[in-house]
Amino acid sequence: MTTTPQASLPAQTLTLNQRAAKVRRRLSNPWASGIAIVLAILWTLPTLGLLITSFRTQTDINASGWWTVFGKIFTGDANFTLENYDTALHGSTTNLAQFFVNSIVITLPSVVIPISIALLAAYAFAWIDFPGRDWLFVAVFALQVVPIQVTMIPLLRAYVSWGIGGSFWSVWLSHSIFALPLAIFLLHNFMKDIPRSLVEAATMDGAGHVKIFFRVVFPLMVPAIAAFGIFQFLWVWNDLLVALVFVGGRPDVAPLTVRVAELSGTRGGQWHLLSAGAFISMVVPLIVFVSLQRYFVRGLLAGSVKG
Amino acid sequence: MNWLTGGGEPAQKFLLMFLAIALFILIVGLILFLVDRPQNPKKWFLALGFLGLPVLGLGFGLVYPAIETIRNSFLNRDATKFVGLDNYVTAFTTPEFLVVLRNTAIWVLVVPIVATFIGLVYAVVVDRSRFEKFAKALIFLPMAISMVGASIIWGFVYAFRPVQGNIQQIGLLNQVLVWLGIPPQQFLINQPWNTFFLIVILIWIQTGFAMTLLSAAIKAIPDDIVEAARLDGLYGIGMFRYITVPSIRPTLVVVLTTIAITTLKVFDIVRTTTGGQFGTSVVANEFYRQSFVTLNTGLGAALAVLLFVLVIPIIWYNVRQLRLAEEVR
């Protein structure tokens, strides 16, 4: 494929001087640098504004814009506080701490379960030569087309009739199932790149498929698992629709996104709560994302480019 | 036994979570143990062991509900009577829904094109510059944020204060207008432009995705092609137009179609900012409203099926382009 990120190889064939000249040319182009700086500022300012706001007092937020703090820092009049976060987390009307727990409880199984199942399925599609394999793989691949909206009402009815309506089980099940087509497809892409000789050698030694899966294939799949894991983690943690439909009415089960979206509707003007609430809901994915960005990019490239 | 299905104290929730994971490991372990028992297992037996759970899950969670929803879309609001195509007729003829369809079309056209364009330009201008990694991270970061969070971030940019006495604008965009001497606007309420201000939020999120993929594609353009074009006197815009864009065409198609599909199903942004009021609703939001607020399951199902049908040609085009690209090679 023409789009794999193999920048290092061709770059090495250039001499150092050529590369340096190239970089200089790039930077010396004022238009290019100008565009880059303007876009970078446009993309950062909105987040920065809300972040600063979340540390200002309620009176300050309503009296003046967040950009005025820069002037106030110089004159020594700037007031910063953690009170908004305290109110948002523990205040009786917001109580985001409880929803934070719900988000964690929803997310962990919804990441672990589909990845495990998809690994087994991807292994079967790659290494077990059973009748109807290609046909079944195409069917699973095609299921990526189904928008989750199409499944919601029948699923909700099924959960209610089983007595797990509005429970953690209903969200865990839904997220696990919705993730499967993409997970199986992605992991299969990585799985079929494992050299055939490795698997055949293990078969020669008399290892069964279960043993080969755990001893040979699984260790080689760790980067792929990390890539899809971050994907799925961000998707579940940031999801609003699935949570709203299946557990939206249960404050003891619903995740942060549901509560924060609700606050935005009912307390639209209370920016001290909204700003702190938004960052409480964003802090975990931001940390995960920044620390594991490399794997995420790899998953992104594998998922959408290999098609 | 109430805590098994409900919430309770945090400790109980965590216990339930570990119990669920343990139960899952137990089931998978048992299946694998059984699969591993026979000395020379049949292929279909192995396949059943490895694929039984996912096939069961997909059948129950995607295939069966999809069929059920298609059936529901031909039934009335509480699924008691067959009404033929009535729900679809409603969705395509009522003025209220025509606005929804128009908005969805605007979203699906504008977001992929603008996000891809900005992502491409940014990828080109920061390529091999000294701050490339940091510059990319800035654009990329919104991808980690939930659409709910992004909507609040931008809701604050759009915040409006009526002009009276000493009241200061606290939203950045309105302050910019004030600095320019223009009266502040209610960006999320004034039709028809409010839809465009909502669209900006999704562009802000998706540009990072476009940039990442396109940047990788640009780096994969062989250097000898670039050098040859240089010798022929191509620089700047010419290089971009005649070398960069044609070389990364397959990736461009993937990026455009992927963003288009995401856009088609956009729900969180509309729901969080306006709730679909002031003429900003889209199909995915209307699906939610009809299905779970007004409880018209027939119409809700028809809207879900509409989303389904609209996704198919985009994916078909995508797969076809990829095939073509591979044949060319």
XYZ file of C-alpha atoms in Angstrom:
636
model
C 0.000 0.000 0.000
C 1.264 3.430 -0.811
C 0.229 4.874 2.494
C 2.213 2.996 5.119
C 4.301 5.337 7.230
C 7.758 4.403 5.995
C 9.225 7.871 6.216
C 12.557 6.794 7.626
C 13.658 4.682 4.681
C 13.571 7.177 1.808
C 14.720 9.932 4.130
C 17.890 8.007 4.910
C 18.870 7.945 1.259
C 19.222 11.723 1.277
C 22.456 13.137 2.510
C 22.407 15.130 5.720
C 23.100 18.340 3.828
C 20.146 17.808 1.545
C 17.869 17.168 4.479
C 19.064 20.249 6.286
C 18.479 22.312 3.156
C 14.997 20.890 2.869
C 14.100 21.750 6.449
C 15.461 25.251 6.063
C 13.447 25.775 2.910
C 10.322 24.625 4.700
C 10.832 26.914 7.677
C 11.897 29.846 5.606
C 8.587 29.804 3.762
C 6.682 32.435 5.751
C 3.312 31.400 4.321
C 3.667 27.806 5.476
C 4.766 28.787 8.976
C 2.021 31.386 9.160
C -0.701 28.908 8.239
C 0.658 26.348 10.701
C 0.759 28.832 13.579
C -2.728 30.228 12.912
C -4.251 26.740 12.738
C -2.420 25.576 15.858
C -3.697 28.604 17.789
C -7.267 28.173 16.489
C -7.241 24.537 17.542
C -5.858 25.200 21.020
C -7.573 28.388 22.179
C -11.080 26.955 22.832
C -9.734 24.251 25.146
C -7.338 26.643 26.850
C -10.183 29.086 27.466
C -12.370 26.526 29.186
C -9.403 25.158 31.156
C -8.557 28.613 32.536
C -12.241 29.229 33.252
C -12.508 26.054 35.297
C -9.977 27.525 37.774
C -11.643 30.936 38.113
C -14.203 31.876 40.745
C -17.867 31.948 39.776
C -18.044 35.749 40.155
C -14.954 36.283 38.022
C -16.257 33.991 35.275
C -19.457 35.982 34.975
C -17.795 39.381 35.300
C -15.133 39.128 32.597
C -13.751 36.908 29.836
C -11.056 34.332 30.574
C -8.538 36.228 28.422
C -8.472 39.030 30.991
C -6.538 36.814 33.429
C -3.347 37.343 31.423
C -3.448 41.035 32.245
C -4.390 40.321 35.829
C -1.458 37.961 36.315
C 0.860 40.920 35.613
C -0.932 43.234 38.031
C -1.256 40.468 40.635
C -5.077 40.529 40.672
C -5.608 37.030 39.281
C -7.639 34.690 41.477
C -7.467 30.952 40.960
C -9.452 28.344 42.826
C -10.112 24.599 42.908
C -13.585 25.163 44.303
C -15.347 24.488 40.983
C -13.847 21.014 40.852
C -14.823 20.367 44.447
C -18.420 21.463 43.812
C -18.663 19.517 40.563
C -17.294 16.318 42.118
C -19.035 16.346 45.486
C -21.851 18.911 45.285
C -25.225 17.275 45.866
C -26.664 18.577 42.579
C -23.783 17.460 40.364
C -22.084 14.612 42.240
C -19.703 13.791 39.405
C -17.540 11.588 41.659
C -20.241 8.933 41.552
C -20.450 9.138 37.768
C -16.679 8.936 37.538
C -16.843 5.561 39.301
C -19.619 4.478 36.926
C -17.493 5.430 33.915
C -14.607 3.262 35.149
C -16.900 0.344 35.979
C -18.516 0.560 32.532
C -15.286 0.977 30.588
C -12.957 -1.765 31.897
C -15.092 -4.827 31.043
C -16.233 -3.155 27.811
C -12.584 -3.064 26.714
C -11.353 -6.416 28.076
C -14.250 -8.588 26.892
C -14.464 -7.638 23.194
C -10.681 -7.692 22.748
C -10.413 -11.187 24.222
C -13.259 -12.533 22.116
C -11.987 -10.803 18.991
C -8.485 -12.227 19.516
C -9.859 -15.758 19.560
C -11.999 -15.084 16.499
C -9.135 -13.435 14.611
C -6.950 -16.429 15.423
C -9.539 -18.829 14.045
C -9.919 -16.781 10.860
C -6.164 -16.603 10.347
C -4.938 -20.046 11.351
C -7.760 -22.606 11.519
C -8.743 -23.861 8.085
C -12.402 -24.740 8.654
C -15.108 -25.021 5.982
C -16.919 -21.726 5.257
C -14.152 -19.627 6.763
C -13.875 -17.001 4.026
C -17.609 -16.652 3.789
C -17.973 -16.116 7.539
C -15.107 -13.613 7.619
C -16.694 -11.498 4.888
C -19.984 -11.608 6.813
C -18.317 -10.354 10.011
C -16.447 -7.678 8.055
C -19.680 -6.530 6.406
C -21.367 -6.113 9.804
C -19.266 -2.967 10.303
C -21.818 -1.306 8.055
C -24.647 -1.715 10.576
C -25.113 1.551 12.502
C -25.699 0.893 16.198
C -28.896 2.960 16.015
C -30.493 0.123 14.080
C -29.982 -2.298 16.976
C -31.081 -0.216 19.931
C -34.803 -0.703 20.415
C -34.789 -4.508 19.961
C -31.750 -4.799 22.255
C -33.356 -2.619 24.908
C -36.481 -4.793 24.821
C -34.402 -7.955 25.140
C -32.477 -6.577 28.137
C -35.680 -5.532 29.889
C -37.254 -8.940 29.356
C -34.147 -10.616 30.836
C -34.321 -8.387 33.899
C -31.017 -6.608 33.202
C -32.534 -3.427 31.754
C -30.719 -0.341 33.054
C -27.916 -2.374 34.619
C -24.167 -2.415 34.017
C -24.655 -5.755 32.257
C -26.666 -4.154 29.465
C -23.941 -1.575 28.673
C -21.144 -4.146 28.950
C -22.933 -6.483 26.568
C -23.807 -3.733 24.086
C -20.326 -2.208 23.931
C -18.734 -5.651 23.640
C -20.940 -6.670 20.738
C -20.714 -3.338 18.896
C -16.910 -3.473 19.014
C -16.581 -6.982 17.583
C -16.682 -6.442 13.783
C -13.958 -3.774 13.769
C -11.924 -5.565 16.468
C -11.948 -8.891 14.643
C -11.066 -7.222 11.353
C -8.211 -5.144 12.809
C -6.705 -7.935 14.875
C -6.985 -10.320 11.928
C -4.969 -7.837 9.847
C -2.177 -7.954 12.396
C -2.568 -11.683 13.010
C -2.077 -12.745 9.386
C 1.252 -10.900 9.299
C 2.711 -13.388 11.773
C 5.099 -15.644 9.817
C 3.474 -18.948 8.897
C 6.674 -20.803 9.752
C 6.334 -19.848 13.429
C 2.881 -21.396 13.710
C 3.857 -24.440 11.639
C 6.922 -25.084 13.761
C 4.732 -25.112 16.861
C 2.320 -27.540 15.186
C 5.270 -29.834 14.355
C 6.170 -29.846 18.016
C 2.711 -31.201 18.689
C 1.165 -28.041 20.135
C -2.621 -27.741 19.857
C -4.313 -24.540 18.711
C -5.011 -23.360 22.249
C -1.353 -23.725 23.144
C -0.207 -21.997 19.939
C -2.617 -19.155 20.642
C -1.243 -18.485 24.120
C 2.431 -19.332 23.628
C 3.176 -18.167 20.088
C 0.547 -15.762 18.790
C -0.549 -13.826 21.879
C 2.904 -12.398 22.767
C 3.340 -11.144 19.200
C -0.059 -9.483 19.284
C 0.616 -7.219 22.283
C 1.198 -4.019 20.214
C -1.955 -4.662 18.198
C -3.902 -5.273 21.407
C -2.587 -1.994 22.798
C -3.619 -0.173 19.623
C -7.144 -1.477 19.582
C -7.406 -1.263 23.370
C -6.863 2.510 23.304
C -9.346 2.812 20.459
C -12.023 0.932 22.345
C -11.207 2.667 25.622
C -11.696 6.126 24.099
C -14.826 5.020 22.287
C -16.493 3.584 25.409
C -15.390 6.318 27.830
C -16.501 9.055 25.429
C -19.710 7.363 24.308
C -22.971 9.150 24.926
C -25.584 7.367 22.795
C -25.203 3.790 24.079
C -25.124 4.916 27.692
C -28.058 7.278 27.262
C -30.242 4.617 25.667
C -29.453 1.697 27.972
C -28.770 3.323 31.358
C -29.651 6.990 30.825
C -32.289 7.042 33.530
C -30.101 5.447 36.223
C -27.833 7.943 38.054
C -26.274 5.029 39.949
C -25.158 3.398 36.672
C -24.876 6.167 34.042
C -21.374 7.380 33.047
C -19.891 10.902 33.149
C -20.826 11.795 29.568
C -24.532 11.334 30.290
C -24.376 13.523 33.389
C -22.234 16.250 31.832
C -24.473 16.416 28.752
C -27.451 16.704 31.098
C -25.775 19.542 33.026
C -25.163 21.333 29.755
C -28.911 21.238 29.156
C -30.183 22.143 32.610
C -27.374 24.420 33.826
C -26.266 25.867 30.523
C -25.273 29.196 32.057
C -23.326 27.827 35.029
C -19.912 27.791 33.426
C -18.071 27.234 36.724
C -19.729 23.793 37.002
C -19.719 23.000 33.281
C -16.053 23.850 32.753
C -14.890 21.796 35.720
C -17.295 18.984 34.808
C -16.055 18.874 31.225
C -12.445 18.548 32.355
C -13.303 15.905 34.942
C -14.806 13.849 32.126
C -11.830 14.518 29.829
C -8.863 13.994 32.124
C -8.642 10.197 31.926
C -8.861 9.904 28.112
C -6.379 12.767 27.749
C -3.822 11.021 29.972
C -4.315 7.683 28.197
C -4.126 9.345 24.822
C -1.014 11.409 25.446
C 0.912 8.549 27.030
C -0.072 5.912 24.462
C -0.402 8.085 21.354
C 2.112 5.992 19.379
C -0.044 2.871 19.607
C -3.172 4.827 18.808
C -1.704 6.219 15.607
C -0.598 2.748 14.583
C -4.095 1.374 15.123
C -5.597 4.281 13.211
C -3.345 3.686 10.219
C -3.916 -0.065 10.215
C -7.657 0.263 10.626
C -8.567 2.776 8.005
C -5.864 2.369 5.417
C -5.720 -1.360 4.976
C -9.485 -1.291 4.367
C -29.222 -9.437 45.040
C -30.185 -5.933 44.022
C -26.590 -4.784 43.559
C -26.076 -7.417 40.876
C -28.198 -5.396 38.480
C -27.969 -1.933 39.992
C -25.449 0.476 41.403
C -24.928 0.741 45.147
C -21.727 1.835 46.864
C -18.556 2.317 44.779
C -17.014 -0.766 46.413
C -19.998 -2.856 45.333
C -19.752 -1.552 41.779
C -16.070 -2.426 41.546
C -16.785 -5.849 43.015
C -19.489 -6.385 40.398
C -17.053 -5.290 37.697
C -14.377 -7.773 38.774
C -17.037 -10.444 39.097
C -18.151 -9.834 35.524
C -14.596 -10.015 34.202
C -13.930 -13.163 36.264
C -17.126 -14.758 34.977
C -16.088 -13.954 31.430
C -12.601 -15.434 31.911
C -14.168 -18.521 33.450
C -16.468 -19.058 30.458
C -13.721 -18.511 27.899
C -11.347 -20.711 29.919
C -13.917 -23.497 30.046
C -14.522 -23.318 26.290
C -10.803 -23.398 25.526
C -10.302 -26.266 27.965
C -12.990 -28.305 26.193
C -11.586 -27.440 22.769
C -8.123 -28.561 23.846
C -9.230 -31.938 25.198
C -9.515 -34.167 22.094
C -6.218 -35.392 20.637
C -7.120 -34.759 17.007
C -10.003 -32.302 17.052
C -12.142 -31.772 13.953
C -11.752 -28.386 12.266
C -15.375 -27.425 12.787
C -15.108 -28.281 16.471
C -12.111 -25.966 16.858
C -13.874 -23.234 14.902
C -16.905 -23.577 17.137
C -14.723 -23.136 20.205
C -12.904 -20.068 18.916
C -15.802 -18.461 17.043
C -18.861 -19.593 18.991
C -19.034 -16.585 21.332
C -18.471 -13.835 18.735
C -20.903 -15.364 16.250
C -23.509 -15.734 18.987
C -22.913 -12.136 20.101
C -23.089 -10.698 16.599
C -26.191 -12.693 15.801
C -27.982 -11.562 18.938
C -26.625 -8.019 19.083
C -26.446 -6.909 15.441
C -28.153 -9.243 12.971
C -31.343 -10.016 14.853
C -31.967 -6.408 16.020
C -31.272 -5.048 12.541
C -33.879 -7.360 11.011
C -36.305 -6.539 13.814
C -35.794 -2.792 13.274
C -36.365 -3.070 9.536
C -39.626 -4.869 10.337
C -40.583 -2.228 12.931
C -40.086 0.544 10.395
C -43.196 -0.745 8.568
C -45.292 -0.789 11.752
C -47.095 2.009 13.581
C -45.846 3.890 16.650
C -46.356 1.085 19.180
C -45.702 -1.732 16.693
C -49.272 -3.022 16.720
C -50.323 -2.363 13.118
C -48.754 -2.666 9.686
C -48.644 0.764 8.020
C -46.603 0.077 4.906
C -44.301 2.931 3.930
C -46.101 5.561 6.054
C -43.110 6.154 8.351
C -40.808 6.726 5.396
C -43.349 9.030 3.773
C -43.484 11.047 7.009
C -39.694 11.237 7.131
C -39.469 12.481 3.557
C -42.451 14.843 3.284
C -43.199 16.544 6.628
C -41.637 20.056 6.671
C -40.157 19.364 10.093
C -38.278 16.339 8.736
C -37.236 18.054 5.538
C -35.241 20.463 7.715
C -33.665 17.462 9.437
C -32.722 15.885 6.106
C -31.388 19.184 4.776
C -29.221 19.644 7.888
C -27.879 16.093 7.649
C -26.948 16.672 4.011
C -25.115 19.894 4.932
C -23.220 18.123 7.721
C -22.199 15.200 5.516
C -21.023 17.498 2.725
C -19.227 20.150 4.761
C -17.500 18.241 7.573
C -15.507 15.695 5.498
C -14.419 18.239 2.893
C -13.357 20.997 5.282
C -11.761 18.645 7.848
C -9.832 16.808 5.141
C -8.743 20.031 3.474
C -7.461 21.621 6.681
C -5.878 18.326 7.751
C -4.098 18.051 4.400
C -2.849 21.631 4.406
C -1.618 21.303 7.974
C 0.090 17.965 7.254
C 1.915 19.550 4.313
C 3.043 22.719 6.093
C 4.352 20.993 9.220
C 5.907 18.075 7.324
C 9.601 17.720 8.315
C 9.589 21.005 10.195
C 11.387 21.234 13.508
C 8.205 21.251 15.596
C 6.342 18.618 13.589
C 5.584 16.297 16.498
C 4.368 19.021 18.835
C 2.416 20.809 16.111
C 0.634 17.603 15.192
C -0.191 16.796 18.811
C -2.039 20.121 19.148
C -4.388 19.325 16.254
C -4.639 15.708 17.257
C -5.674 16.221 20.881
C -9.402 16.909 20.257
C -9.681 13.301 19.068
C -9.206 12.119 22.655
C -12.034 14.301 23.939
C -15.647 13.174 23.996
C -18.030 14.998 21.685
C -19.869 16.064 24.831
C -16.691 17.697 26.145
C -15.988 19.292 22.765
C -19.530 20.680 22.664
C -19.058 22.336 26.053
C -15.665 23.741 25.028
C -17.244 25.322 21.944
C -20.462 26.230 23.715
C -18.296 28.494 25.847
C -16.617 30.000 22.781
C -20.115 30.821 21.502
C -21.428 32.078 24.875
C -23.651 35.124 24.484
C -24.432 38.012 26.856
C -27.120 40.550 25.982
C -25.774 44.037 25.427
C -26.797 46.155 28.387
C -24.963 48.384 30.826
C -21.680 47.031 32.044
C -22.092 43.424 31.000
C -18.948 41.952 29.419
C -18.945 39.191 26.857
C -17.444 35.983 28.273
C -17.495 33.991 25.025
C -14.389 34.504 22.902
C -16.156 34.733 19.557
C -18.594 37.410 20.697
C -15.739 39.339 22.294
C -13.961 39.284 18.930
C -17.124 40.698 17.343
C -17.257 43.413 19.998
C -13.612 44.298 19.369
C -14.439 44.583 15.683
C -17.401 46.824 16.514
C -20.073 44.288 15.526
C -22.982 43.530 17.907
C -22.718 40.115 19.645
C -24.709 37.227 18.175
C -26.576 34.202 19.564
C -24.539 31.758 17.502
C -26.412 28.625 18.584
C -29.895 30.094 18.142
C -29.854 32.275 15.011
C -30.976 30.209 12.042
C -29.757 29.062 9.583
C -26.152 29.779 10.549
C -26.346 27.935 13.871
C -25.977 24.609 12.028
C -22.628 25.820 10.676
C -21.437 26.747 14.151
C -22.271 23.213 15.285
C -20.471 21.800 12.251
C -17.318 23.660 13.297
C -17.203 21.466 16.432
C -17.033 18.225 14.454
C -14.498 19.698 12.021
C -12.387 20.637 15.037
C -12.506 16.996 16.191
C -12.033 15.246 12.839
C -9.204 17.335 11.390
C -6.681 15.492 13.575
C -7.792 12.180 12.133
C -7.457 13.462 8.568
C -4.068 15.008 9.304
C -2.630 11.818 10.831
C -3.561 9.583 7.928
C -2.643 12.105 5.238
C 0.658 12.921 6.901
C 1.614 9.229 6.844
C 0.629 9.074 3.184
C 2.700 12.156 2.316
C 5.739 10.692 4.022
C 5.336 7.552 1.920
C 5.665 9.458 -1.384
C 9.037 8.284 -2.778
C 11.670 11.012 -2.604
C 12.856 10.401 -6.177
C 9.435 11.482 -7.468
C 9.628 14.679 -5.437
C 13.210 15.357 -6.590
C 12.303 14.705 -10.241
C 9.425 17.175 -9.962
C 11.815 19.725 -8.440
C 14.156 19.348 -11.395
C 11.171 19.998 -13.645
C 10.669 23.236 -11.761
C 7.696 22.337 -9.546
C 7.527 24.111 -6.178
C 5.002 25.118 -3.557
C 1.420 25.051 -4.839
C 2.406 23.314 -8.090
C 4.101 20.507 -6.186
C 1.044 20.190 -3.945
C -1.373 20.124 -6.865
C 0.490 17.850 -9.297
C 2.559 15.559 -7.064
C 1.272 15.447 -3.480
C -2.481 15.227 -4.078
C -2.414 12.604 -6.884
C 0.054 10.450 -4.914
C -2.140 10.269 -1.845
C -5.472 9.956 -3.631
C -6.405 6.525 -2.163
C -5.826 7.828 1.366
C -7.848 10.945 0.595
C -10.798 8.769 -0.388
C -10.507 6.690 2.793
C -10.321 9.814 4.953
C -13.268 11.516 3.257
C -15.519 8.465 3.431
C -14.590 7.585 7.016
C -15.363 11.123 8.196
C -18.568 11.151 6.146
C -19.801 8.026 7.934
C -18.932 9.457 11.350
C -20.711 12.673 10.415
C -23.816 10.878 9.232
C -24.272 9.352 12.676
C -23.422 12.506 14.641
C -25.659 12.799 17.658
C -23.721 13.910 20.728
C -22.918 17.410 19.461
C -26.458 18.336 18.479
C -27.867 16.780 21.623
C -25.446 18.578 23.963
C -25.519 22.049 22.387
C -29.076 22.688 21.195
C -30.910 19.402 21.775
C -31.991 19.667 18.141
C -33.960 22.863 18.735
C -33.740 26.036 16.620
C -33.745 24.032 13.398
C -30.488 22.191 14.068
C -31.698 18.591 14.340
C -30.121 15.819 12.257
C -31.273 12.273 11.437
C -29.368 10.591 14.284
C -30.767 13.056 16.822
C -34.284 12.715 15.442
C -33.908 8.931 15.647
C -33.182 9.252 19.353
C -36.027 11.683 19.946
C -38.643 9.612 18.102
C -37.493 6.309 19.606
C -36.922 7.243 23.221
C -38.632 10.579 23.918
C -41.849 10.668 21.903
C -41.827 6.827 21.804
C -42.833 6.560 18.161
C -40.857 3.370 17.556
C -42.099 2.950 13.984
C -40.778 6.343 12.887
C -37.620 5.891 14.962
C -36.968 2.568 13.251
C -37.508 4.141 9.830
C -34.906 6.840 10.638
C -32.428 4.196 11.834
C -32.943 2.244 8.619
C -32.414 5.479 6.686
C -28.992 5.877 8.366
C -28.216 2.269 7.488
C -29.154 2.775 3.834
C -27.144 6.004 3.559
C -23.973 4.365 4.937
C -23.940 1.598 2.322
C -23.113 3.621 -0.840
C -20.310 5.472 0.985
C -18.682 2.215 2.062
C -19.278 0.670 -1.355
C -17.465 3.601 -2.987
C -14.650 3.299 -0.476
C -14.103 -0.422 -1.083
C -14.276 0.084 -4.867
C -11.663 2.848 -4.777
C -9.353 0.683 -2.686
C -9.732 -2.167 -5.192
C -8.888 0.213 -8.041
C -5.854 1.523 -6.175
C -4.578 -1.996 -5.628
C -5.103 -2.925 -9.284
C -3.093 0.098 -10.396
C -0.194 -1.131 -8.332
